[in-house]
Amino acid sequence: MEERNKTLGEFIIENQNAFQYSSGELSRIINSIRLAAKVVNYKVNKAGLVDIVGAAGEQNIQGEDQQKLDVYANEVFIQTLINREIVCGIASEENDQFITVEGSDNSHNNKYVVLMDPLDGSSNIDVNVSVGTIFSVYRRVTPIGSPVTIEDFLQPGTSQVAAGYVIYGTSTMIVYTTGHGVNGFTLNPAIGTFYLSHPDMKFSEDGHIYSINEGNYVHFPQGVKDYIKYCQSEEDDRPYTSRYIGSLVSDIHRNMIKGGIYIYPTSSKAPKGKLRLLYECNPMAFIVEQAGGKASDGFGRIMEIEPTELHERVPFFCGSYNMVEKAEEFMHKAKLSKY
């Protein structure tokens, strides 16, 4: 069978032994996410025709207005994972606290926890721009048989056993890694099957796209301002092209295919950054590194940060390796110039 005709299900089965722990649960988690993604994809694609667009009238733990599709996607992914009885805990960007999951016999024998952003970029739904789902899988650290605790979720990104995203765009794709490279699968909507369309995805070492919300320029730290000016200068192979969608999944997906850097720094409006370490940055960092790129907080590796709370925020720089290195160089220079 040719690589490009392989289904996601076939790929999971063929690569089962590549997982660090090959008892089957991890494969079933990916399969559950595949199922939930198809359900959410259906709703996203008909969002303009039904009463699913707009604000739900509530705010999430971060104080952000929840969109109706946020709430729907959150429920779909949580229920799909719970119903399959394959995880012992779930944490979502949309929920204040983590969810403890019991087996049908009231046991706590499952080994994995899932952290997720069920619908990243949902504010773009109203204007028909691509959105996505981000997920991250860890092996629990507390004893099997006991309920999960906060320690099972507050693990550094280096402990991830799988991470991925779903992008709901002109086509719907699942892109994921289990620590052995990155592969992308595109949904054939006619038959509801994901096929391997992007095997062994890689960032180019250099790129020509920088992705940042330049409308916030005046609020950025000096190192980021200096890097933006570097990107815009007419020198060598620059200026670079500015491309910013405002949907994390879409921006990073494009940059992985075309080569580029994505930056969401700290600012005077968001002194700790805006993106969440556990639901967005760690899973994306795992994918980016497995694709040959680099992920940083501007000074050090994202995946080595020790989380202290479920909804912790951090600055995020990721993409083509040499571009992130150069951005870090400007950050360090600006920091040193303060002293």
GROMACS .gro file of C-alpha atoms in nm:
model
  339
    1MET     CA    1   0.000   0.000   0.000
    2GLU     CA    2   0.137   0.343  -0.094
    3GLU     CA    3   0.211   0.582   0.193
    4ARG     CA    4  -0.033   0.843   0.068
    5ASN     CA    5  -0.324   0.599   0.055
    6LYS     CA    6  -0.280   0.484   0.413
    7THR     CA    7  -0.562   0.561   0.656
    8LEU     CA    8  -0.507   0.701   1.003
    9GLY     CA    9  -0.636   0.375   1.152
   10GLU     CA   10  -0.389   0.168   0.951
   11PHE     CA   11  -0.106   0.403   1.040
   12ILE     CA   12  -0.184   0.377   1.413
   13ILE     CA   13  -0.187  -0.003   1.398
   14GLU     CA   14   0.139  -0.021   1.199
   15ASN     CA   15   0.315   0.214   1.441
   16GLN     CA   16   0.176   0.076   1.766
   17ASN     CA   17   0.513  -0.070   1.868
   18ALA     CA   18   0.681   0.268   1.826
   19PHE     CA   19   0.491   0.402   2.126
   20GLN     CA   20   0.687   0.415   2.450
   21TYR     CA   21   0.415   0.211   2.619
   22SER     CA   22   0.243  -0.018   2.368
   23SER     CA   23  -0.046  -0.158   2.570
   24GLY     CA   24  -0.306  -0.010   2.334
   25GLU     CA   25  -0.448   0.282   2.531
   26LEU     CA   26  -0.252   0.548   2.345
   27SER     CA   27  -0.376   0.419   2.009
   28ARG     CA   28  -0.732   0.424   2.141
   29ILE     CA   29  -0.690   0.782   2.263
   30ILE     CA   30  -0.583   0.893   1.913
   31ASN     CA   31  -0.880   0.704   1.770
   32SER     CA   32  -1.114   0.880   2.015
   33ILE     CA   33  -0.976   1.218   1.914
   34ARG     CA   34  -1.027   1.121   1.548
   35LEU     CA   35  -1.395   1.045   1.620
   36ALA     CA   36  -1.455   1.365   1.818
   37ALA     CA   37  -1.279   1.570   1.548
   38LYS     CA   38  -1.519   1.439   1.284
   39VAL     CA   39  -1.819   1.537   1.499
   40VAL     CA   40  -1.683   1.887   1.565
   41ASN     CA   41  -1.583   1.924   1.199
   42TYR     CA   42  -1.944   1.860   1.100
   43LYS     CA   43  -2.066   2.138   1.330
   44VAL     CA   44  -1.792   2.380   1.221
   45ASN     CA   45  -1.875   2.327   0.855
   46LYS     CA   46  -2.242   2.409   0.902
   47ALA     CA   47  -2.188   2.680   1.164
   48GLY     CA   48  -2.340   2.949   0.941
   49LEU     CA   49  -2.659   2.749   0.894
   50VAL     CA   50  -2.748   2.667   1.255
   51ASP     CA   51  -2.760   2.849   1.588
   52ILE     CA   52  -2.405   2.754   1.687
   53VAL     CA   53  -2.224   3.078   1.597
   54GLY     CA   54  -2.168   3.357   1.848
   55ALA     CA   55  -2.112   3.398   2.219
   56ALA     CA   56  -2.257   3.151   2.467
   57GLY     CA   57  -2.306   3.427   2.723
   58GLU     CA   58  -2.051   3.292   2.971
   59GLN     CA   59  -1.681   3.334   3.038
   60ASN     CA   60  -1.418   3.066   3.085
   61ILE     CA   61  -1.161   3.051   3.367
   62GLN     CA   62  -0.942   3.307   3.184
   63GLY     CA   63  -1.225   3.560   3.177
   64GLU     CA   64  -1.273   3.523   2.802
   65ASP     CA   65  -1.614   3.512   2.640
   66GLN     CA   66  -1.699   3.154   2.550
   67GLN     CA   67  -1.830   3.095   2.199
   68LYS     CA   68  -2.111   2.844   2.145
   69LEU     CA   69  -1.880   2.621   1.943
   70ASP     CA   70  -1.621   2.635   2.226
   71VAL     CA   71  -1.875   2.485   2.464
   72TYR     CA   72  -1.996   2.230   2.209
   73ALA     CA   73  -1.645   2.114   2.113
   74ASN     CA   74  -1.544   2.091   2.478
   75GLU     CA   75  -1.840   1.864   2.556
   76VAL     CA   76  -1.781   1.644   2.251
   77PHE     CA   77  -1.413   1.580   2.323
   78ILE     CA   78  -1.469   1.524   2.695
   79GLN     CA   79  -1.760   1.285   2.647
   80THR     CA   80  -1.586   1.090   2.371
   81LEU     CA   81  -1.281   1.034   2.593
   82ILE     CA   82  -1.492   0.946   2.898
   83ASN     CA   83  -1.717   0.706   2.707
   84ARG     CA   84  -1.421   0.510   2.571
   85GLU     CA   85  -1.288   0.453   2.928
   86ILE     CA   86  -0.926   0.505   2.826
   87VAL     CA   87  -0.814   0.806   3.032
   88CYS     CA   88  -0.802   0.868   3.405
   89GLY     CA   89  -0.823   1.245   3.382
   90ILE     CA   90  -0.895   1.537   3.148
   91ALA     CA   91  -0.802   1.904   3.172
   92SER     CA   92  -0.949   2.159   2.932
   93GLU     CA   93  -0.882   2.524   2.875
   94GLU     CA   94  -1.258   2.576   2.908
   95ASN     CA   95  -1.287   2.418   3.255
   96ASP     CA   96  -1.179   2.566   3.588
   97GLN     CA   97  -1.056   2.234   3.729
   98PHE     CA   98  -0.942   1.901   3.590
   99ILE     CA   99  -1.190   1.614   3.553
  100THR     CA  100  -1.132   1.283   3.729
  101VAL     CA  101  -1.249   0.992   3.513
  102GLU     CA  102  -1.358   0.663   3.668
  103GLY     CA  103  -1.399   0.333   3.489
  104SER     CA  104  -1.741   0.168   3.464
  105ASP     CA  105  -1.648  -0.036   3.772
  106ASN     CA  106  -1.555   0.284   3.964
  107SER     CA  107  -1.185   0.201   3.922
  108HIS     CA  108  -0.898   0.437   3.843
  109ASN     CA  109  -0.681   0.197   3.648
  110ASN     CA  110  -0.625   0.393   3.327
  111LYS     CA  111  -0.278   0.531   3.270
  112TYR     CA  112  -0.313   0.852   3.069
  113VAL     CA  113  -0.435   1.208   3.114
  114VAL     CA  114  -0.535   1.436   2.826
  115LEU     CA  115  -0.504   1.815   2.824
  116MET     CA  116  -0.672   2.011   2.547
  117ASP     CA  117  -0.784   2.334   2.393
  118PRO     CA  118  -1.104   2.207   2.232
  119LEU     CA  119  -1.151   2.494   1.987
  120ASP     CA  120  -0.856   2.728   1.946
  121GLY     CA  121  -0.925   3.050   1.754
  122SER     CA  122  -1.302   3.017   1.791
  123SER     CA  123  -1.352   3.394   1.772
  124ASN     CA  124  -1.273   3.350   1.400
  125ILE     CA  125  -1.574   3.121   1.342
  126ASP     CA  126  -1.804   3.416   1.272
  127VAL     CA  127  -1.585   3.524   0.980
  128ASN     CA  128  -1.524   3.177   0.836
  129VAL     CA  129  -1.153   3.155   0.924
  130SER     CA  130  -0.984   2.826   1.011
  131VAL     CA  131  -0.990   2.712   1.374
  132GLY     CA  132  -0.848   2.406   1.545
  133THR     CA  133  -0.826   2.165   1.837
  134ILE     CA  134  -0.502   2.111   2.031
  135PHE     CA  135  -0.436   1.808   2.253
  136SER     CA  136  -0.160   1.671   2.471
  137VAL     CA  137  -0.122   1.327   2.633
  138TYR     CA  138   0.080   1.237   2.945
  139ARG     CA  139   0.129   0.918   3.139
  140ARG     CA  140   0.004   0.971   3.494
  141VAL     CA  141   0.262   1.003   3.774
  142THR     CA  142   0.038   0.905   4.067
  143PRO     CA  143  -0.018   0.534   4.149
  144ILE     CA  144  -0.258   0.345   3.922
  145GLY     CA  145  -0.575   0.262   4.113
  146SER     CA  146  -0.599   0.599   4.288
  147PRO     CA  147  -0.784   0.907   4.156
  148VAL     CA  148  -0.572   1.152   3.959
  149THR     CA  149  -0.435   1.460   4.132
  150ILE     CA  150  -0.309   1.797   4.010
  151GLU     CA  151   0.044   1.648   3.989
  152ASP     CA  152  -0.066   1.429   3.698
  153PHE     CA  153  -0.137   1.742   3.494
  154LEU     CA  154   0.144   1.972   3.608
  155GLN     CA  155   0.416   1.789   3.417
  156PRO     CA  156   0.678   1.954   3.196
  157GLY     CA  157   0.631   1.921   2.821
  158THR     CA  158   0.928   1.683   2.801
  159SER     CA  159   0.704   1.419   2.963
  160GLN     CA  160   0.445   1.423   2.683
  161VAL     CA  161   0.387   1.088   2.512
  162ALA     CA  162   0.173   1.234   2.234
  163ALA     CA  163   0.048   1.570   2.111
  164GLY     CA  164  -0.137   1.697   1.810
  165TYR     CA  165  -0.384   1.933   1.659
  166VAL     CA  166  -0.685   1.922   1.432
  167ILE     CA  167  -0.726   2.204   1.182
  168TYR     CA  168  -1.075   2.273   1.046
  169GLY     CA  169  -1.000   2.462   0.725
  170THR     CA  170  -1.049   2.422   0.350
  171SER     CA  171  -0.978   2.062   0.438
  172THR     CA  172  -0.978   1.906   0.784
  173MET     CA  173  -0.651   1.759   0.905
  174ILE     CA  174  -0.516   1.577   1.210
  175VAL     CA  175  -0.145   1.636   1.270
  176TYR     CA  176   0.019   1.450   1.557
  177THR     CA  177   0.336   1.305   1.703
  178THR     CA  178   0.418   1.033   1.953
  179GLY     CA  179   0.785   1.131   1.962
  180HIS     CA  180   0.878   0.969   1.629
  181GLY     CA  181   0.827   1.252   1.381
  182VAL     CA  182   0.514   1.437   1.273
  183ASN     CA  183   0.250   1.309   1.032
  184GLY     CA  184  -0.058   1.477   0.889
  185PHE     CA  185  -0.385   1.311   0.785
  186THR     CA  186  -0.653   1.476   0.573
  187LEU     CA  187  -1.022   1.394   0.605
  188ASN     CA  188  -1.204   1.267   0.295
  189PRO     CA  189  -1.551   1.402   0.382
  190ALA     CA  190  -1.723   1.178   0.129
  191ILE     CA  191  -1.643   0.865   0.331
  192GLY     CA  192  -1.541   1.011   0.667
  193THR     CA  193  -1.187   0.868   0.664
  194PHE     CA  194  -0.855   1.039   0.740
  195TYR     CA  195  -0.575   0.955   0.495
  196LEU     CA  196  -0.201   1.009   0.537
  197SER     CA  197  -0.144   1.318   0.323
  198HIS     CA  198   0.162   1.477   0.485
  199PRO     CA  199   0.412   1.210   0.597
  200ASP     CA  200   0.713   1.314   0.805
  201MET     CA  201   0.636   1.687   0.819
  202LYS     CA  202   0.939   1.913   0.867
  203PHE     CA  203   1.013   2.280   0.929
  204SER     CA  204   1.277   2.427   0.702
  205GLU     CA  205   1.576   2.552   0.904
  206ASP     CA  206   1.516   2.902   0.771
  207GLY     CA  207   1.194   3.065   0.663
  208HIS     CA  208   1.058   3.388   0.521
  209ILE     CA  209   0.738   3.435   0.721
  210TYR     CA  210   0.699   3.600   1.059
  211SER     CA  211   0.364   3.572   1.239
  212ILE     CA  212   0.285   3.818   1.517
  213ASN     CA  213   0.003   4.059   1.595
  214GLU     CA  214   0.184   4.378   1.498
  215GLY     CA  215  -0.114   4.583   1.614
  216ASN     CA  216   0.024   4.533   1.965
  217TYR     CA  217   0.373   4.654   1.866
  218VAL     CA  218   0.382   4.941   2.118
  219HIS     CA  219   0.311   4.696   2.401
  220PHE     CA  220   0.587   4.447   2.309
  221PRO     CA  221   0.919   4.408   2.493
  222GLN     CA  222   1.218   4.575   2.328
  223GLY     CA  223   1.371   4.246   2.207
  224VAL     CA  224   1.056   4.164   2.008
  225LYS     CA  225   1.042   4.515   1.861
  226ASP     CA  226   1.404   4.482   1.751
  227TYR     CA  227   1.338   4.142   1.593
  228ILE     CA  228   1.038   4.278   1.400
  229LYS     CA  229   1.256   4.560   1.263
  230TYR     CA  230   1.514   4.298   1.164
  231CYS     CA  231   1.244   4.102   0.976
  232GLN     CA  232   1.137   4.419   0.794
  233SER     CA  233   1.483   4.543   0.695
  234GLU     CA  234   1.593   4.526   0.330
  235GLU     CA  235   1.907   4.321   0.375
  236ASP     CA  236   2.024   3.974   0.266
  237ASP     CA  237   1.707   3.766   0.205
  238ARG     CA  238   1.482   4.011   0.387
  239PRO     CA  239   1.233   4.167   0.433
  240TYR     CA  240   1.032   3.867   0.545
  241THR     CA  241   0.662   3.833   0.472
  242SER     CA  242   0.420   3.912   0.755
  243ARG     CA  243   0.137   3.658   0.786
  244TYR     CA  244  -0.092   3.649   1.090
  245ILE     CA  245  -0.430   3.473   1.100
  246GLY     CA  246  -0.494   3.498   1.474
  247SER     CA  247  -0.562   3.127   1.500
  248LEU     CA  248  -0.264   2.951   1.663
  249VAL     CA  249  -0.323   2.619   1.488
  250SER     CA  250  -0.355   2.782   1.147
  251ASP     CA  251  -0.052   3.007   1.187
  252ILE     CA  252   0.179   2.727   1.302
  253HIS     CA  253   0.043   2.481   1.044
  254ARG     CA  254   0.118   2.727   0.763
  255ASN     CA  255   0.465   2.802   0.896
  256MET     CA  256   0.550   2.432   0.927
  257ILE     CA  257   0.465   2.383   0.560
  258LYS     CA  258   0.613   2.707   0.426
  259GLY     CA  259   0.884   2.793   0.682
  260GLY     CA  260   0.849   3.071   0.937
  261ILE     CA  261   0.829   3.185   1.299
  262TYR     CA  262   0.527   3.239   1.522
  263ILE     CA  263   0.554   3.478   1.817
  264TYR     CA  264   0.308   3.560   2.095
  265PRO     CA  265   0.522   3.752   2.343
  266THR     CA  266   0.460   3.915   2.676
  267SER     CA  267   0.328   4.268   2.655
  268SER     CA  268   0.232   4.552   2.883
  269LYS     CA  269  -0.127   4.425   2.844
  270ALA     CA  270  -0.035   4.059   2.913
  271PRO     CA  271   0.283   4.063   3.127
  272LYS     CA  272   0.295   3.683   3.152
  273GLY     CA  273   0.198   3.621   2.792
  274LYS     CA  274  -0.143   3.507   2.674
  275LEU     CA  275  -0.106   3.150   2.550
  276ARG     CA  276  -0.146   2.861   2.796
  277LEU     CA  277   0.155   2.647   2.868
  278LEU     CA  278  -0.035   2.320   2.916
  279TYR     CA  279  -0.308   2.345   2.652
  280GLU     CA  280  -0.134   2.529   2.369
  281CYS     CA  281   0.241   2.582   2.407
  282ASN     CA  282   0.359   2.240   2.529
  283PRO     CA  283   0.171   2.035   2.267
  284MET     CA  284   0.270   2.274   1.989
  285ALA     CA  285   0.630   2.275   2.112
  286PHE     CA  286   0.640   1.893   2.102
  287ILE     CA  287   0.512   1.894   1.743
  288VAL     CA  288   0.747   2.175   1.637
  289GLU     CA  289   1.055   2.005   1.785
  290GLN     CA  290   0.961   1.670   1.631
  291ALA     CA  291   0.937   1.851   1.296
  292GLY     CA  292   1.290   1.988   1.333
  293GLY     CA  293   1.191   2.333   1.459
  294LYS     CA  294   1.243   2.512   1.788
  295ALA     CA  295   1.002   2.630   2.062
  296SER     CA  296   1.101   2.884   2.325
  297ASP     CA  297   0.970   3.141   2.571
  298GLY     CA  298   1.221   3.383   2.422
  299PHE     CA  299   1.504   3.270   2.649
  300GLY     CA  300   1.475   2.895   2.700
  301ARG     CA  301   1.304   2.575   2.591
  302ILE     CA  302   0.927   2.577   2.647
  303MET     CA  303   0.907   2.205   2.724
  304GLU     CA  304   1.147   2.232   3.017
  305ILE     CA  305   0.928   2.477   3.209
  306GLU     CA  306   0.791   2.325   3.531
  307PRO     CA  307   0.419   2.415   3.540
  308THR     CA  308   0.278   2.552   3.865
  309GLU     CA  309  -0.091   2.588   3.775
  310LEU     CA  310  -0.339   2.447   3.525
  311HIS     CA  311  -0.401   2.770   3.336
  312GLU     CA  312  -0.048   2.913   3.344
  313ARG     CA  313   0.041   3.153   3.065
  314VAL     CA  314   0.378   3.196   2.896
  315PRO     CA  315   0.529   3.387   2.602
  316PHE     CA  316   0.574   3.168   2.296
  317PHE     CA  317   0.825   3.171   2.009
  318CYS     CA  318   0.823   2.872   1.773
  319GLY     CA  319   0.899   2.770   1.418
  320SER     CA  320   1.198   2.733   1.187
  321TYR     CA  321   1.504   2.666   1.404
  322ASN     CA  322   1.732   2.947   1.283
  323MET     CA  323   1.454   3.206   1.298
  324VAL     CA  324   1.375   3.124   1.662
  325GLU     CA  325   1.747   3.132   1.744
  326LYS     CA  326   1.772   3.480   1.593
  327ALA     CA  327   1.467   3.602   1.786
  328GLU     CA  328   1.620   3.469   2.109
  329GLU     CA  329   1.940   3.655   2.023
  330PHE     CA  330   1.749   3.984   2.009
  331MET     CA  331   1.570   3.902   2.336
  332HIS     CA  332   1.900   3.837   2.514
  333LYS     CA  333   2.059   4.154   2.374
  334ALA     CA  334   1.767   4.367   2.490
  335LYS     CA  335   1.777   4.209   2.834
  336LEU     CA  336   2.150   4.276   2.870
  337SER     CA  337   2.112   4.636   2.757
  338LYS     CA  338   1.890   4.704   3.059
  339TYR     CA  339   2.181   4.651   3.294
   0.00000   0.00000   0.00000
